[in-house]
Amino acid sequence: MNRREICRLGLLPLMAGASACVAADAPGATLRLGGGEIVLTLSGDFSAATRREIQVWIKRSADALVRYLGRLPAPRFELRLEAAPGHGVSGGVTDRDPALFVGARVGRETDAAEFLDDWVLVHEMVHVGVPRLPRAQNWLHEGLATYVETVARARAGITSAEQLWSELSRGMPQGLPKPGDRGLDRTPTWGRTYWGGAIFCLLADLRIRRASSGRLGLQHALQGVLAAGGNYGEDWSAVKLLGVADAAVGQTSLSDLYAEMKDQPMPVDLDSLWRELGVVQRPGGGAVQFDDTAPGAWLRRGIGS
Ligand SMILES: [Zn+2]
């Protein structure tokens, strides 16, 4: 069972032209953190208690990503939240109109535990920190959002290391090439887009870490993209994005892996990879366990901490 639904990237804005937006606490409530600002607008009739929970949730989600990226994913972006019936966060979207914004629907009954469990907001904010790419590389955008969200929330202590590796090891098989599939640029299915892209990110993270003896990882490559002015307000090619990211870590790991995976369905032996990293599946499900005697346990620990 996969909890991830599709998020809308660069499609029609969720609430473009909405005339009934009301501010969270004051018109255009602005949260300043991580060297930037998020302008929050709430649309609809949230209770005062839910508004307070929303503030806590936004701060927690943004802090988790700032911890990973070293700053907010863009100097300034809008967060447009629309009240919806029931529980939970859905309908995530990242776009520009021309203001850079993240939109989502938030159930009026969403409680503190459900906000804590939410992955949508961090996922969308990762998109904000990656330049817009041609449609053929949607998998790279979604892969980065899927992978970085999962890692960043665990590193911030919102989820545990066991949850992080359970998510990746259960989700990634859906991203493996099926018979007849081609490379990631040529197979725009749901599984290859979200989890195929996430596999690319994990493999890249591991290559960067191996080549730097654990000193650097994917996060440093992505920090270099932000430092070069890259965010969803910019249109870049995948070659440029990966080149800038590689340059930040003094490697060619990302560009090399892209060349290997973009056209051909590169096989990936995930079971061997989990063994190497010391991620042990429990029979019958449940959270994974860790084997710290595995040869790549240091890599797993480096990603999760
Ligand atoms: Zn997405």
mmCIF file of C-alpha atoms and ligand atoms in Angstrom:
data_model
loop_
_atom_site.group_PDB
_atom_site.id
_atom_site.type_symbol
_atom_site.label_atom_id
_atom_site.label_comp_id
_atom_site.label_asym_id
_atom_site.label_seq_id
_atom_site.Cartn_x
_atom_site.Cartn_y
_atom_site.Cartn_z
ATOM 1 C CA MET A 1 0.000 0.000 0.000
ATOM 2 C CA ASN A 2 1.463 3.276 -0.994
ATOM 3 C CA ARG A 3 0.380 6.440 0.725
ATOM 4 C CA ARG A 4 1.717 8.686 -2.006
ATOM 5 C CA GLU A 5 -0.741 10.118 -4.438
ATOM 6 C CA ILE A 6 0.187 12.200 -7.385
ATOM 7 C CA CYS A 7 1.106 15.795 -6.702
ATOM 8 C CA ARG A 8 0.457 18.423 -9.309
ATOM 9 C CA LEU A 9 3.578 20.057 -10.563
ATOM 10 C CA GLY A 10 3.380 22.990 -12.899
ATOM 11 C CA LEU A 11 -0.251 22.387 -13.783
ATOM 12 C CA LEU A 12 -3.064 24.859 -13.295
ATOM 13 C CA PRO A 13 -2.778 26.753 -10.014
ATOM 14 C CA LEU A 14 -5.035 25.382 -7.315
ATOM 15 C CA MET A 15 -6.434 28.707 -6.265
ATOM 16 C CA ALA A 16 -5.410 31.175 -8.914
ATOM 17 C CA GLY A 17 -7.683 34.146 -8.807
ATOM 18 C CA ALA A 18 -9.298 33.074 -5.556
ATOM 19 C CA SER A 19 -11.072 36.100 -4.187
ATOM 20 C CA ALA A 20 -12.010 34.719 -0.796
ATOM 21 C CA CYS A 21 -8.528 34.194 0.635
ATOM 22 C CA VAL A 22 -8.395 35.288 4.237
ATOM 23 C CA ALA A 23 -5.169 35.664 6.116
ATOM 24 C CA ALA A 24 -3.992 33.264 8.785
ATOM 25 C CA ASP A 25 -3.523 35.735 11.579
ATOM 26 C CA ALA A 26 -3.233 38.965 9.672
ATOM 27 C CA PRO A 27 -3.470 39.764 5.973
ATOM 28 C CA GLY A 28 -0.559 38.079 4.200
ATOM 29 C CA ALA A 29 0.806 36.505 7.391
ATOM 30 C CA THR A 30 4.531 36.061 6.847
ATOM 31 C CA LEU A 31 6.711 33.429 8.477
ATOM 32 C CA ARG A 32 10.381 34.320 8.450
ATOM 33 C CA LEU A 33 12.830 31.459 8.845
ATOM 34 C CA GLY A 34 15.819 29.884 7.169
ATOM 35 C CA GLY A 35 16.902 33.179 5.644
ATOM 36 C CA GLY A 36 13.653 33.650 3.757
ATOM 37 C CA GLU A 37 9.938 34.073 4.120
ATOM 38 C CA ILE A 38 6.747 32.139 3.522
ATOM 39 C CA VAL A 39 3.630 34.181 2.892
ATOM 40 C CA LEU A 40 0.635 32.265 4.187
ATOM 41 C CA THR A 41 -2.968 32.656 3.088
ATOM 42 C CA LEU A 42 -5.799 30.515 4.383
ATOM 43 C CA SER A 43 -8.935 30.175 2.325
ATOM 44 C CA GLY A 44 -12.084 28.963 4.084
ATOM 45 C CA ASP A 45 -13.431 28.567 7.572
ATOM 46 C CA PHE A 46 -10.717 27.004 9.719
ATOM 47 C CA SER A 47 -11.280 27.026 13.472
ATOM 48 C CA ALA A 48 -8.888 28.994 15.669
ATOM 49 C CA ALA A 49 -7.469 25.716 17.027
ATOM 50 C CA THR A 50 -6.796 24.371 13.528
ATOM 51 C CA ARG A 51 -5.148 27.646 12.560
ATOM 52 C CA ARG A 52 -2.788 27.260 15.483
ATOM 53 C CA GLU A 53 -1.991 23.677 14.468
ATOM 54 C CA ILE A 54 -1.378 24.847 10.905
ATOM 55 C CA GLN A 55 1.228 27.325 12.125
ATOM 56 C CA VAL A 56 3.024 24.604 14.100
ATOM 57 C CA TRP A 57 2.903 22.237 11.111
ATOM 58 C CA ILE A 58 4.297 24.800 8.677
ATOM 59 C CA LYS A 59 7.130 25.746 11.028
ATOM 60 C CA ARG A 60 8.008 22.100 11.688
ATOM 61 C CA SER A 61 7.926 21.194 7.985
ATOM 62 C CA ALA A 62 9.958 24.206 6.900
ATOM 63 C CA ASP A 63 12.498 23.679 9.691
ATOM 64 C CA ALA A 64 13.017 20.065 8.580
ATOM 65 C CA LEU A 65 13.796 21.163 5.051
ATOM 66 C CA VAL A 66 15.974 24.092 6.144
ATOM 67 C CA ARG A 67 17.985 21.621 8.161
ATOM 68 C CA TYR A 68 18.570 19.568 4.995
ATOM 69 C CA LEU A 69 19.020 22.367 2.448
ATOM 70 C CA GLY A 70 20.662 24.895 4.746
ATOM 71 C CA ARG A 71 18.022 27.509 3.875
ATOM 72 C CA LEU A 72 14.445 27.848 2.687
ATOM 73 C CA PRO A 73 14.045 26.374 -0.820
ATOM 74 C CA ALA A 74 13.405 29.883 -2.210
ATOM 75 C CA PRO A 75 13.929 33.312 -0.664
ATOM 76 C CA ARG A 76 10.174 33.932 -0.745
ATOM 77 C CA PHE A 77 7.166 31.837 -1.694
ATOM 78 C CA GLU A 78 3.472 31.716 -0.950
ATOM 79 C CA LEU A 79 1.669 28.943 0.860
ATOM 80 C CA ARG A 80 -2.018 28.844 -0.089
ATOM 81 C CA LEU A 81 -4.093 26.518 2.045
ATOM 82 C CA GLU A 82 -7.724 25.835 1.349
ATOM 83 C CA ALA A 83 -10.123 24.398 3.930
ATOM 84 C CA ALA A 84 -11.631 21.049 2.946
ATOM 85 C CA PRO A 85 -14.063 18.661 4.644
ATOM 86 C CA GLY A 86 -12.689 15.977 6.944
ATOM 87 C CA HIS A 87 -9.134 15.066 7.867
ATOM 88 C CA GLY A 88 -5.645 15.305 6.443
ATOM 89 C CA VAL A 89 -3.683 17.211 3.822
ATOM 90 C CA SER A 90 -4.215 16.576 0.106
ATOM 91 C CA GLY A 91 -4.028 18.116 -3.324
ATOM 92 C CA GLY A 92 -0.456 19.391 -3.058
ATOM 93 C CA VAL A 93 0.685 21.589 -5.920
ATOM 94 C CA THR A 94 3.761 23.679 -6.666
ATOM 95 C CA ASP A 95 3.611 26.312 -9.386
ATOM 96 C CA ARG A 96 4.139 29.998 -10.192
ATOM 97 C CA ASP A 97 1.567 32.541 -11.377
ATOM 98 C CA PRO A 98 4.067 34.356 -11.501
ATOM 99 C CA ALA A 99 4.569 34.249 -7.710
ATOM 100 C CA LEU A 100 6.135 30.994 -6.583
ATOM 101 C CA PHE A 101 3.587 29.137 -4.503
ATOM 102 C CA VAL A 102 2.646 25.868 -2.842
ATOM 103 C CA GLY A 103 -1.023 25.031 -2.530
ATOM 104 C CA ALA A 104 -2.810 22.282 -0.629
ATOM 105 C CA ARG A 105 -6.193 21.390 0.799
ATOM 106 C CA VAL A 106 -6.337 20.913 4.557
ATOM 107 C CA GLY A 107 -9.203 19.093 6.246
ATOM 108 C CA ARG A 108 -10.976 21.194 8.863
ATOM 109 C CA GLU A 109 -10.914 18.244 11.279
ATOM 110 C CA THR A 110 -7.161 17.570 10.913
ATOM 111 C CA ASP A 111 -5.655 17.079 14.376
ATOM 112 C CA ALA A 112 -2.117 17.500 15.706
ATOM 113 C CA ALA A 113 -1.206 13.825 15.125
ATOM 114 C CA GLU A 114 -2.387 13.998 11.527
ATOM 115 C CA PHE A 115 -0.373 17.158 10.883
ATOM 116 C CA LEU A 116 2.649 15.393 12.372
ATOM 117 C CA ASP A 117 2.088 12.487 9.980
ATOM 118 C CA ASP A 118 1.785 14.701 6.911
ATOM 119 C CA TRP A 119 4.390 14.402 4.158
ATOM 120 C CA VAL A 120 2.716 16.612 1.536
ATOM 121 C CA LEU A 121 4.002 19.982 2.703
ATOM 122 C CA VAL A 122 7.675 18.967 2.875
ATOM 123 C CA HIS A 123 7.309 17.205 -0.506
ATOM 124 C CA GLU A 124 5.938 20.354 -2.145
ATOM 125 C CA MET A 125 8.556 22.569 -0.549
ATOM 126 C CA VAL A 126 11.282 20.332 -2.001
ATOM 127 C CA HIS A 127 9.785 21.062 -5.438
ATOM 128 C CA VAL A 128 10.120 24.778 -4.661
ATOM 129 C CA GLY A 129 13.881 24.285 -4.277
ATOM 130 C CA VAL A 130 14.379 22.610 -7.665
ATOM 131 C CA PRO A 131 14.253 24.529 -10.980
ATOM 132 C CA ARG A 132 11.378 23.723 -13.305
ATOM 133 C CA LEU A 133 12.448 21.007 -15.749
ATOM 134 C CA PRO A 134 11.089 19.787 -19.095
ATOM 135 C CA ARG A 135 8.241 17.289 -18.798
ATOM 136 C CA ALA A 136 10.526 14.377 -19.760
ATOM 137 C CA GLN A 137 12.342 14.855 -16.455
ATOM 138 C CA ASN A 138 9.257 15.032 -14.256
ATOM 139 C CA TRP A 139 10.651 11.859 -12.675
ATOM 140 C CA LEU A 140 13.679 13.798 -11.457
ATOM 141 C CA HIS A 141 11.515 16.462 -9.818
ATOM 142 C CA GLU A 142 9.200 13.910 -8.226
ATOM 143 C CA GLY A 143 12.072 11.610 -7.290
ATOM 144 C CA LEU A 144 13.860 14.427 -5.493
ATOM 145 C CA ALA A 145 10.655 15.472 -3.705
ATOM 146 C CA THR A 146 9.900 11.878 -2.676
ATOM 147 C CA TYR A 147 13.419 11.032 -1.518
ATOM 148 C CA VAL A 148 14.375 14.306 0.156
ATOM 149 C CA GLU A 149 11.035 14.579 1.975
ATOM 150 C CA THR A 150 11.477 11.099 3.419
ATOM 151 C CA VAL A 151 15.076 11.725 4.489
ATOM 152 C CA ALA A 152 14.566 15.284 5.762
ATOM 153 C CA ARG A 153 11.627 14.379 7.994
ATOM 154 C CA ALA A 154 13.586 11.516 9.552
ATOM 155 C CA ARG A 155 16.660 13.661 10.119
ATOM 156 C CA ALA A 156 14.537 16.269 11.846
ATOM 157 C CA GLY A 157 13.127 13.593 14.171
ATOM 158 C CA ILE A 158 9.586 13.892 12.802
ATOM 159 C CA THR A 159 9.862 10.242 11.774
ATOM 160 C CA SER A 160 12.357 7.568 12.876
ATOM 161 C CA ALA A 161 15.262 5.991 10.987
ATOM 162 C CA GLU A 162 13.202 2.773 10.914
ATOM 163 C CA GLN A 163 10.314 4.627 9.253
ATOM 164 C CA LEU A 164 12.686 6.214 6.752
ATOM 165 C CA TRP A 165 14.158 2.903 5.591
ATOM 166 C CA SER A 166 10.813 1.103 5.761
ATOM 167 C CA GLU A 167 9.342 3.720 3.417
ATOM 168 C CA LEU A 168 12.204 3.571 0.959
ATOM 169 C CA SER A 169 12.491 -0.209 0.918
ATOM 170 C CA ARG A 170 8.737 -0.694 0.474
ATOM 171 C CA GLY A 171 8.260 2.093 -2.037
ATOM 172 C CA MET A 172 11.230 1.618 -4.312
ATOM 173 C CA PRO A 173 10.269 -1.749 -5.847
ATOM 174 C CA GLN A 174 7.456 0.198 -7.575
ATOM 175 C CA GLY A 175 10.115 2.264 -9.347
ATOM 176 C CA LEU A 176 11.976 -0.637 -10.937
ATOM 177 C CA PRO A 177 11.689 -1.017 -14.715
ATOM 178 C CA LYS A 178 8.966 -3.404 -15.836
ATOM 179 C CA PRO A 179 9.215 -5.472 -19.022
ATOM 180 C CA GLY A 180 9.031 -3.118 -21.981
ATOM 181 C CA ASP A 181 9.986 -0.039 -19.926
ATOM 182 C CA ARG A 182 12.705 2.198 -21.218
ATOM 183 C CA GLY A 183 14.886 4.706 -19.376
ATOM 184 C CA LEU A 184 13.547 7.246 -16.877
ATOM 185 C CA ASP A 185 13.237 9.965 -19.534
ATOM 186 C CA ARG A 186 11.090 7.643 -21.637
ATOM 187 C CA THR A 187 8.757 5.868 -19.214
ATOM 188 C CA PRO A 188 6.388 8.392 -17.614
ATOM 189 C CA THR A 189 4.408 5.940 -15.462
ATOM 190 C CA TRP A 190 3.485 6.675 -11.847
ATOM 191 C CA GLY A 191 5.908 4.128 -10.389
ATOM 192 C CA ARG A 192 8.873 5.136 -12.526
ATOM 193 C CA THR A 193 8.162 8.840 -11.959
ATOM 194 C CA TYR A 194 7.939 8.853 -8.161
ATOM 195 C CA TRP A 195 9.859 5.792 -7.053
ATOM 196 C CA GLY A 196 12.112 5.384 -10.105
ATOM 197 C CA GLY A 197 13.149 8.968 -9.481
ATOM 198 C CA ALA A 198 13.665 8.203 -5.791
ATOM 199 C CA ILE A 199 15.878 5.226 -6.696
ATOM 200 C CA PHE A 200 17.972 7.578 -8.827
ATOM 201 C CA CYS A 201 18.326 9.905 -5.829
ATOM 202 C CA LEU A 202 19.322 7.143 -3.415
ATOM 203 C CA LEU A 203 21.901 5.728 -5.846
ATOM 204 C CA ALA A 204 23.270 9.232 -6.441
ATOM 205 C CA ASP A 205 23.428 9.940 -2.703
ATOM 206 C CA LEU A 206 25.373 6.704 -2.186
ATOM 207 C CA ARG A 207 27.814 7.479 -5.022
ATOM 208 C CA ILE A 208 28.492 10.981 -3.691
ATOM 209 C CA ARG A 209 29.014 9.581 -0.196
ATOM 210 C CA ARG A 210 31.341 6.796 -1.341
ATOM 211 C CA ALA A 211 33.412 9.162 -3.491
ATOM 212 C CA SER A 212 33.790 11.631 -0.617
ATOM 213 C CA SER A 213 34.326 9.018 2.128
ATOM 214 C CA GLY A 214 31.056 10.127 3.704
ATOM 215 C CA ARG A 215 31.939 13.826 3.829
ATOM 216 C CA LEU A 216 29.332 14.877 1.265
ATOM 217 C CA GLY A 217 25.929 13.709 0.102
ATOM 218 C CA LEU A 218 23.009 14.620 -2.137
ATOM 219 C CA GLN A 219 22.038 17.381 0.280
ATOM 220 C CA HIS A 220 25.293 19.244 -0.437
ATOM 221 C CA ALA A 221 24.728 18.909 -4.178
ATOM 222 C CA LEU A 222 21.221 20.373 -3.779
ATOM 223 C CA GLN A 223 22.535 23.150 -1.550
ATOM 224 C CA GLY A 224 24.764 24.076 -4.491
ATOM 225 C CA VAL A 225 21.710 24.367 -6.741
ATOM 226 C CA LEU A 226 20.106 26.850 -4.326
ATOM 227 C CA ALA A 227 23.378 28.755 -4.014
ATOM 228 C CA ALA A 228 23.418 29.105 -7.821
ATOM 229 C CA GLY A 229 19.941 30.662 -7.741
ATOM 230 C CA GLY A 230 18.116 27.503 -8.757
ATOM 231 C CA ASN A 231 14.520 27.146 -7.598
ATOM 232 C CA TYR A 232 11.096 26.555 -9.166
ATOM 233 C CA GLY A 233 11.056 30.146 -10.360
ATOM 234 C CA GLU A 234 13.747 29.220 -12.902
ATOM 235 C CA ASP A 235 13.633 27.023 -16.025
ATOM 236 C CA TRP A 236 16.643 24.765 -16.261
ATOM 237 C CA SER A 237 17.503 21.644 -18.243
ATOM 238 C CA ALA A 238 18.226 18.418 -16.403
ATOM 239 C CA VAL A 239 21.804 18.540 -17.693
ATOM 240 C CA LYS A 240 22.260 22.000 -16.172
ATOM 241 C CA LEU A 241 20.643 21.027 -12.875
ATOM 242 C CA LEU A 242 22.757 17.925 -12.465
ATOM 243 C CA GLY A 243 25.915 19.723 -13.638
ATOM 244 C CA VAL A 244 25.462 22.498 -11.076
ATOM 245 C CA ALA A 245 24.678 19.927 -8.371
ATOM 246 C CA ASP A 246 27.752 17.875 -9.303
ATOM 247 C CA ALA A 247 29.989 20.956 -9.295
ATOM 248 C CA ALA A 248 28.927 21.725 -5.726
ATOM 249 C CA VAL A 249 30.413 18.411 -4.564
ATOM 250 C CA GLY A 250 33.306 18.338 -7.041
ATOM 251 C CA GLN A 251 32.064 15.157 -8.712
ATOM 252 C CA THR A 252 30.198 13.899 -11.768
ATOM 253 C CA SER A 253 28.117 11.325 -9.874
ATOM 254 C CA LEU A 254 24.709 12.760 -10.761
ATOM 255 C CA SER A 255 25.480 13.421 -14.429
ATOM 256 C CA ASP A 256 27.042 9.969 -14.810
ATOM 257 C CA LEU A 257 24.053 8.247 -13.241
ATOM 258 C CA TYR A 258 21.666 10.269 -15.401
ATOM 259 C CA ALA A 259 23.507 9.099 -18.522
ATOM 260 C CA GLU A 260 23.120 5.519 -17.319
ATOM 261 C CA MET A 261 19.429 5.716 -16.436
ATOM 262 C CA LYS A 262 17.799 8.226 -18.803
ATOM 263 C CA ASP A 263 17.414 6.101 -21.938
ATOM 264 C CA GLN A 264 17.922 2.500 -20.854
ATOM 265 C CA PRO A 265 16.057 0.584 -18.120
ATOM 266 C CA MET A 266 19.095 0.137 -15.848
ATOM 267 C CA PRO A 267 18.516 -2.866 -13.596
ATOM 268 C CA VAL A 268 18.899 -2.214 -9.854
ATOM 269 C CA ASP A 269 19.180 -5.111 -7.391
ATOM 270 C CA LEU A 270 17.339 -3.556 -4.467
ATOM 271 C CA ASP A 271 17.515 -6.681 -2.266
ATOM 272 C CA SER A 272 21.320 -6.665 -2.514
ATOM 273 C CA LEU A 273 21.348 -2.944 -1.819
ATOM 274 C CA TRP A 274 19.314 -3.341 1.387
ATOM 275 C CA ARG A 275 21.632 -6.145 2.516
ATOM 276 C CA GLU A 276 24.674 -3.980 1.864
ATOM 277 C CA LEU A 277 23.155 -1.078 3.809
ATOM 278 C CA GLY A 278 22.011 -3.343 6.643
ATOM 279 C CA VAL A 279 18.299 -2.758 6.136
ATOM 280 C CA VAL A 280 16.566 -5.965 7.212
ATOM 281 C CA GLN A 281 12.931 -6.587 6.323
ATOM 282 C CA ARG A 282 10.919 -8.323 9.010
ATOM 283 C CA PRO A 283 8.823 -11.258 7.844
ATOM 284 C CA GLY A 284 5.183 -10.234 7.691
ATOM 285 C CA GLY A 285 5.915 -6.532 7.498
ATOM 286 C CA GLY A 286 6.388 -4.012 10.279
ATOM 287 C CA ALA A 287 9.256 -1.569 10.549
ATOM 288 C CA VAL A 288 12.643 -2.710 9.266
ATOM 289 C CA GLN A 289 15.532 -3.589 11.543
ATOM 290 C CA PHE A 290 19.177 -2.597 11.126
ATOM 291 C CA ASP A 291 22.301 -4.739 10.799
ATOM 292 C CA ASP A 292 25.235 -2.554 11.793
ATOM 293 C CA THR A 293 27.735 -5.227 10.726
ATOM 294 C CA ALA A 294 26.676 -4.774 7.067
ATOM 295 C CA PRO A 295 29.468 -3.327 4.883
ATOM 296 C CA GLY A 296 27.445 -0.252 3.932
ATOM 297 C CA ALA A 297 25.922 0.443 7.356
ATOM 298 C CA TRP A 298 28.003 3.639 7.550
ATOM 299 C CA LEU A 299 26.339 4.886 4.372
ATOM 300 C CA ARG A 300 22.859 4.162 5.753
ATOM 301 C CA ARG A 301 23.666 5.962 8.991
ATOM 302 C CA GLY A 302 25.087 8.901 7.052
ATOM 303 C CA ILE A 303 21.890 9.344 5.053
ATOM 304 C CA GLY A 304 19.646 9.117 8.099
ATOM 305 C CA SER A 305 21.540 11.456 10.392
HETATM 306 ZN ZN ZN B 1 5.503 16.115 -6.234
#
